[in-house]
Amino acid sequence: MSDLLANLNTEQHQAVTLPPQHALILAGAGSGKTRVLTTRIAWLISSGQCDPAGILAVTFTNKAAKEMLARLSAMLPISTRGMWIGTFHGLCNRLLRAHHRDAGLPQLFQILDSADQLAAIKRLLKTFNVDDEKFPPRELQHFINAQKEAGLRPDAVEAWDDYTRRRVELYREYETQCQRESVVDFAELLLRTYELLERNEPVRRHYQRRFRHILVDEFQDTNRLQYRWLKLLAAGDAASGTPGACLFCVGDDDQSIYRFRGAEVGNMRDFEREFQVANVIRLEQNYRSHGNILDAANAIIRHNSGRLGKNLWTEQGAGEPIRVFEAFGDSDEARWIVEEVQQLVREGALRSDIALLYRSNAQSRVLEHALFSAGIPYRVYGGLRFFERQEIKHALAYLRLIANADDDTAFARVVNFPTRGIGARSLEALQEAARTYNTSLYATVPHLAGKPGTVLAQFVRLIEDLRRDTARLPLPELVDHVLDSSGLRAHYKAEKEGRERLENLDELIAAAANFVAESQADAGALGADHALLADFLAHASLEAGEHQADQGMDAVQLMTVHAAKGLEFDAVFLSGLEEGLFPHENAILEAEGLEEERRLMYVAVTRARQRLYLSFAQSRMLHGQTRYNLRSRFLEEIPEPLTRWITPPKPRGSAATGFGGYYEPPRGAFSSRPAAPPAPVPPRKNTGGLQVGQLVSHARFGKGVIIAAEGSGADARVQINFGDAGIKWLLLGVAKLEPCN
DNA sequence: GTTATACTTTGGGCA
DNA sequence: AAAGTATAAC
C-alpha cells in the first residue's frame, strides 16, 4: 500500500487519502488527475475501507473509462469486476436493461444517437404535417434535449407563448413515438434512469446501499440532470438507516468545453455549497508540460472571467519556444506539418507521441491527404466515425429490425434500401395507416392492401426470414448473413465507389466478432434469442467506434481538440488558428461562447509535453469554398517571448506578411465568409501587388483581409473583410490601401 | 409511382 | 463537400 502512495505530492497524497467525506478536487491540466482518481479507488479498496462492489466511478468518455480500468487492474491484485466504472450513458444503459420493466421499457430497447434522433424528429414532423421551416428539426431536437436535461417531461414544461406550446406538444408526440418504437435517445437514458431511481424505492435503496464511494471524473462537464442523478444515488436513506455515499468529484472549470450539450460549470459551486464540502483540494503542480507551454496556457485562460482560479506551475524548465507558422493555404499548412512530423520522427520521436489537433472534423481531410501522400501512418479519432457511416447504419438498421421490429427509424431507413420499389408515396400511405391503427410501420404492413401492400409484405417477409434464419447463429455469422440476404453487399458491389464501403461492412463483421470476444464472460447469462445482438447494437450506439485502421501500428494521432481532452503528447500541432474557425464563427458573437472557445484553446495547448506547434493559413478551402480568415485572436493572447515564428517560403509577387517576426494583431477583428464567391484574381499589376488573402490597412476601416478581387485598370476593385467594420468593395484607384506587415 | 439527375442549401464539438 | 429538394425520365 505504501507503494501506492509513493511519489505523490502533498496535495495528491492528501486527496487520495481523504477521510470518507465529500470532496472536490480542482485539478489543473496535467496535474495528475486520473492518477489521483485511480489511486484513490485502489487505496480505498486495499486499505479495506471499501469493497470493490461499493465503488461507482463515472467518466465522460469510454476511452477514459477503459484507461481507468486498465490502470486499476495494474494497481490492484484483485479483480476489478465488482466495480461499476463507465460513462453516465453506459451506466444508465446498464441500469435500464437490468430494470427495464420498472422503467417501462422492453428489454430490447434501442438507443438513438443524435443523427437517429434527428431523423426520428423529421419523421414526426412529417406525420403531423408540421412546417419544418417554422419548426426546424435541429432546433426542436435541441429544445427537447434541453427539457429532458432540465428533468422536465412535457406536462412540466411551462409554455408562455404559442410557439413554445406547440413545441411542447411536439415534444409530447415525440415521446409517444419513441415509446411506441421502443427507442431511447441519449438524454432519455439519463432521465429514465433518474425517474426510475426517484420513483422506485426498492431499486433506489438497493443502489444507495450498494455504492459507498461515488467518484466523478470531469465533473465540470456534468449537466444538471447528471448532477441530480449523482445527488440521488449519493443520498442516504434515513428510514432504513442507510448512510449516504461519499462523492469525490474531480474537475477543472477551465476545461469545461461541453456547454453546448448542456454542461453546467455551476455544478462545481453548487456541489461545494449543497454538500458542505469541507475538503476542496487544488492540484496546481503540472507534471506534463514545459514552462513555455504552461505560461502560454495560463496567459490565454487569464482572459476569461468568473474562474474559480488556479495557477499552474512546473518544476521543469522553460523548454523550447512555441513554434508558430503562417501558411498561405490549408494545403501548405498541412505540408509544413508533415515535414515537421517527419523531422521529429527522424530525431527519434514515436509517431504515436505526436498529435495533430484541429477545431472541427472537416479539417482532418487536408491533413490526412498530406500524411497519406508522405506515406506516414496515422490514425483519426472521431470524425465520420465507424458506426456513423451510411453503409454501417444501413446494416445496423437491418439488425435493429431483427431485434425490434417496431423500430420505425430503422424501418424507414432500409425499407427501400437497396431500392425495391417502395417510394415516398407508399411510405406515406403506410405512415397514415400506422397512425390510424396506432401501430408501428412494421406491424401496419398486413393492414395494407393493393400493390404497395404486396411489395411491403415482401419486405416484412425478408425481415422475418432473417430473424428466423439467424436465431441460432453466432453474432458475426448473423451479421454476415444479413449483409447478403438484405442485398446490401450486392448493392455496394455494383456501385462504382462502393469498394471502401464493402470493406467497412466486412469490418462490421470483425467488430461483431470482437464484441463477442470481449463480452464472452457475460454471454452465457443471456437467455433470450438475439439478446447478444441487442447488446451489440447498444454498444454501437454508445461507442460510435474508435475504429480506425491498424490498432497496433505506431501512427500519428489525429483528432479534434474535444477528443484530445484528457490526453497528452510529446509534440502537438494545432492547426487552423483562424478567426471563424478557432474561435468558431458560431461562438464568436456570444461572450459565453467565446469563453468556451478559449477554454478549448487552453485544453489544446495543455496537451503538449515538450513541443507545441501553432499554425494558421491565409486561405482555406471549407465547405467547398475558399475562405480568407484573419488569424485567431488566441494567438495574440500568447506573450511574444514564448513564441518563435517560422517564415513560410515566399511565393513570387506577393507582399510578405508576418515576415520573420511577431506583428501587430488586428484587434477585435473577426472574419466572416465572403459575401460573394471570390472572383478570379486579376493580373497582379492591376492590384498594385496586392493579393487575395493579404492583410491590408485602410485609413478609416482599419485592418482587413482581401477576400476577392475583380475588374482591371481603373475598374480594379477588391473586396475586403475589415472584421468589425464589415465587408467592403473598394476601388483600387480611389482607396489608399497599405500592405500590412 | 418510382428512380435517376440537376440544382440548392447547409455548415460545431460528443455520449 | 455532402445532404436535401425539385424535376425529368422511366
PDB file of C-alpha atoms in Angstrom, chain A residues 352-449:
ATOM      1  CA  SER A 352       2.084   7.902 -31.547  1.00  0.00           C
ATOM      2  CA  ASP A 353       3.584  10.626 -29.350  1.00  0.00           C
ATOM      3  CA  ILE A 354       2.680  13.199 -31.978  1.00  0.00           C
ATOM      4  CA  ALA A 355      -0.827  14.624 -32.239  1.00  0.00           C
ATOM      5  CA  LEU A 356      -2.415  16.754 -34.927  1.00  0.00           C
ATOM      6  CA  LEU A 357      -5.301  18.682 -33.411  1.00  0.00           C
ATOM      7  CA  TYR A 358      -7.974  20.784 -35.040  1.00  0.00           C
ATOM      8  CA  ARG A 359     -11.166  22.550 -34.055  1.00  0.00           C
ATOM      9  CA  SER A 360     -13.572  20.743 -36.357  1.00  0.00           C
ATOM     10  CA  ASN A 361     -13.592  17.424 -38.094  1.00  0.00           C
ATOM     11  CA  ALA A 362     -13.812  18.926 -41.557  1.00  0.00           C
ATOM     12  CA  GLN A 363     -10.188  19.987 -41.171  1.00  0.00           C
ATOM     13  CA  SER A 364      -8.855  16.446 -40.959  1.00  0.00           C
ATOM     14  CA  ARG A 365      -9.123  15.774 -44.685  1.00  0.00           C
ATOM     15  CA  VAL A 366      -6.261  18.018 -45.785  1.00  0.00           C
ATOM     16  CA  LEU A 367      -4.040  16.658 -43.059  1.00  0.00           C
ATOM     17  CA  GLU A 368      -4.926  13.084 -43.926  1.00  0.00           C
ATOM     18  CA  HIS A 369      -4.185  13.741 -47.551  1.00  0.00           C
ATOM     19  CA  ALA A 370      -0.770  15.192 -46.798  1.00  0.00           C
ATOM     20  CA  LEU A 371       0.098  12.349 -44.428  1.00  0.00           C
ATOM     21  CA  PHE A 372      -1.092   9.782 -46.893  1.00  0.00           C
ATOM     22  CA  SER A 373       0.983  11.267 -49.720  1.00  0.00           C
ATOM     23  CA  ALA A 374       4.036  11.221 -47.490  1.00  0.00           C
ATOM     24  CA  GLY A 375       3.373   7.614 -46.500  1.00  0.00           C
ATOM     25  CA  ILE A 376       3.133   8.363 -42.788  1.00  0.00           C
ATOM     26  CA  PRO A 377       0.875   6.025 -40.812  1.00  0.00           C
ATOM     27  CA  TYR A 378      -1.836   7.930 -38.986  1.00  0.00           C
ATOM     28  CA  ARG A 379      -4.966   7.269 -37.039  1.00  0.00           C
ATOM     29  CA  VAL A 380      -8.016   9.517 -36.982  1.00  0.00           C
ATOM     30  CA  TYR A 381     -10.197   9.598 -33.907  1.00  0.00           C
ATOM     31  CA  GLY A 382     -13.781  10.691 -34.237  1.00  0.00           C
ATOM     32  CA  GLY A 383     -14.863  12.370 -37.398  1.00  0.00           C
ATOM     33  CA  LEU A 384     -17.096  10.260 -39.507  1.00  0.00           C
ATOM     34  CA  ARG A 385     -16.916   7.502 -37.003  1.00  0.00           C
ATOM     35  CA  PHE A 386     -17.210   3.890 -37.905  1.00  0.00           C
ATOM     36  CA  PHE A 387     -20.721   3.296 -36.647  1.00  0.00           C
ATOM     37  CA  GLU A 388     -21.893   6.541 -38.215  1.00  0.00           C
ATOM     38  CA  ARG A 389     -21.045   5.647 -41.800  1.00  0.00           C
ATOM     39  CA  GLN A 390     -24.057   5.252 -44.033  1.00  0.00           C
ATOM     40  CA  GLU A 391     -23.360   1.644 -45.042  1.00  0.00           C
ATOM     41  CA  ILE A 392     -22.878   0.676 -41.403  1.00  0.00           C
ATOM     42  CA  LYS A 393     -26.035   2.491 -40.395  1.00  0.00           C
ATOM     43  CA  HIS A 394     -27.926   0.631 -43.090  1.00  0.00           C
ATOM     44  CA  ALA A 395     -26.585  -2.706 -41.944  1.00  0.00           C
ATOM     45  CA  LEU A 396     -27.350  -1.837 -38.331  1.00  0.00           C
ATOM     46  CA  ALA A 397     -30.880  -0.867 -39.314  1.00  0.00           C
ATOM     47  CA  TYR A 398     -31.487  -4.403 -40.601  1.00  0.00           C
ATOM     48  CA  LEU A 399     -30.056  -5.789 -37.392  1.00  0.00           C
ATOM     49  CA  ARG A 400     -32.243  -3.456 -35.372  1.00  0.00           C
ATOM     50  CA  LEU A 401     -35.335  -4.635 -37.177  1.00  0.00           C
ATOM     51  CA  ILE A 402     -34.423  -8.191 -36.311  1.00  0.00           C
ATOM     52  CA  ALA A 403     -34.059  -7.296 -32.656  1.00  0.00           C
ATOM     53  CA  ASN A 404     -37.050  -4.981 -32.570  1.00  0.00           C
ATOM     54  CA  ALA A 405     -39.465  -4.842 -35.479  1.00  0.00           C
ATOM     55  CA  ASP A 406     -41.180  -1.749 -34.084  1.00  0.00           C
ATOM     56  CA  ASP A 407     -38.149   0.436 -34.647  1.00  0.00           C
ATOM     57  CA  ASP A 408     -39.649   2.798 -37.216  1.00  0.00           C
ATOM     58  CA  THR A 409     -36.425   4.731 -37.684  1.00  0.00           C
ATOM     59  CA  ALA A 410     -34.660   1.573 -38.784  1.00  0.00           C
ATOM     60  CA  PHE A 411     -37.654   0.542 -40.879  1.00  0.00           C
ATOM     61  CA  ALA A 412     -37.805   3.828 -42.754  1.00  0.00           C
ATOM     62  CA  ARG A 413     -34.065   3.764 -43.351  1.00  0.00           C
ATOM     63  CA  VAL A 414     -33.906   0.444 -45.142  1.00  0.00           C
ATOM     64  CA  VAL A 415     -37.405  -0.353 -46.359  1.00  0.00           C
ATOM     65  CA  ASN A 416     -36.292   0.949 -49.750  1.00  0.00           C
ATOM     66  CA  PHE A 417     -32.582   0.413 -49.494  1.00  0.00           C
ATOM     67  CA  PRO A 418     -31.456  -1.239 -51.666  1.00  0.00           C
ATOM     68  CA  THR A 419     -34.345   0.084 -53.773  1.00  0.00           C
ATOM     69  CA  ARG A 420     -37.216  -2.315 -54.010  1.00  0.00           C
ATOM     70  CA  GLY A 421     -39.916  -0.103 -55.442  1.00  0.00           C
ATOM     71  CA  ILE A 422     -41.197   1.399 -52.238  1.00  0.00           C
ATOM     72  CA  GLY A 423     -41.128   5.131 -52.738  1.00  0.00           C
ATOM     73  CA  ALA A 424     -42.187   8.161 -50.787  1.00  0.00           C
ATOM     74  CA  ARG A 425     -45.816   7.664 -51.753  1.00  0.00           C
ATOM     75  CA  SER A 426     -46.111   4.131 -50.449  1.00  0.00           C
ATOM     76  CA  LEU A 427     -44.316   5.071 -47.293  1.00  0.00           C
ATOM     77  CA  GLU A 428     -46.672   7.974 -46.745  1.00  0.00           C
ATOM     78  CA  ALA A 429     -49.668   5.682 -47.097  1.00  0.00           C
ATOM     79  CA  LEU A 430     -48.100   3.286 -44.646  1.00  0.00           C
ATOM     80  CA  GLN A 431     -47.428   6.059 -42.161  1.00  0.00           C
ATOM     81  CA  GLU A 432     -51.009   7.236 -42.475  1.00  0.00           C
ATOM     82  CA  ALA A 433     -52.280   3.730 -41.766  1.00  0.00           C
ATOM     83  CA  ALA A 434     -49.861   3.334 -38.892  1.00  0.00           C
ATOM     84  CA  ARG A 435     -51.397   6.378 -37.281  1.00  0.00           C
ATOM     85  CA  THR A 436     -54.936   5.107 -37.596  1.00  0.00           C
ATOM     86  CA  TYR A 437     -54.119   1.688 -36.243  1.00  0.00           C
ATOM     87  CA  ASN A 438     -51.659   3.157 -33.768  1.00  0.00           C
ATOM     88  CA  THR A 439     -49.089   0.523 -34.585  1.00  0.00           C
ATOM     89  CA  SER A 440     -45.535   0.574 -35.791  1.00  0.00           C
ATOM     90  CA  LEU A 441     -44.826   0.741 -39.502  1.00  0.00           C
ATOM     91  CA  TYR A 442     -43.795  -2.877 -39.498  1.00  0.00           C
ATOM     92  CA  ALA A 443     -46.955  -4.042 -37.761  1.00  0.00           C
ATOM     93  CA  THR A 444     -49.104  -1.957 -40.067  1.00  0.00           C
ATOM     94  CA  VAL A 445     -47.994  -3.679 -43.247  1.00  0.00           C
ATOM     95  CA  PRO A 446     -50.535  -6.558 -43.040  1.00  0.00           C
ATOM     96  CA  HIS A 447     -53.320  -3.950 -42.875  1.00  0.00           C
ATOM     97  CA  LEU A 448     -52.339  -2.538 -46.225  1.00  0.00           C
ATOM     98  CA  ALA A 449     -53.953  -3.833 -49.379  1.00  0.00           C
TER      99      ALA A 449
END
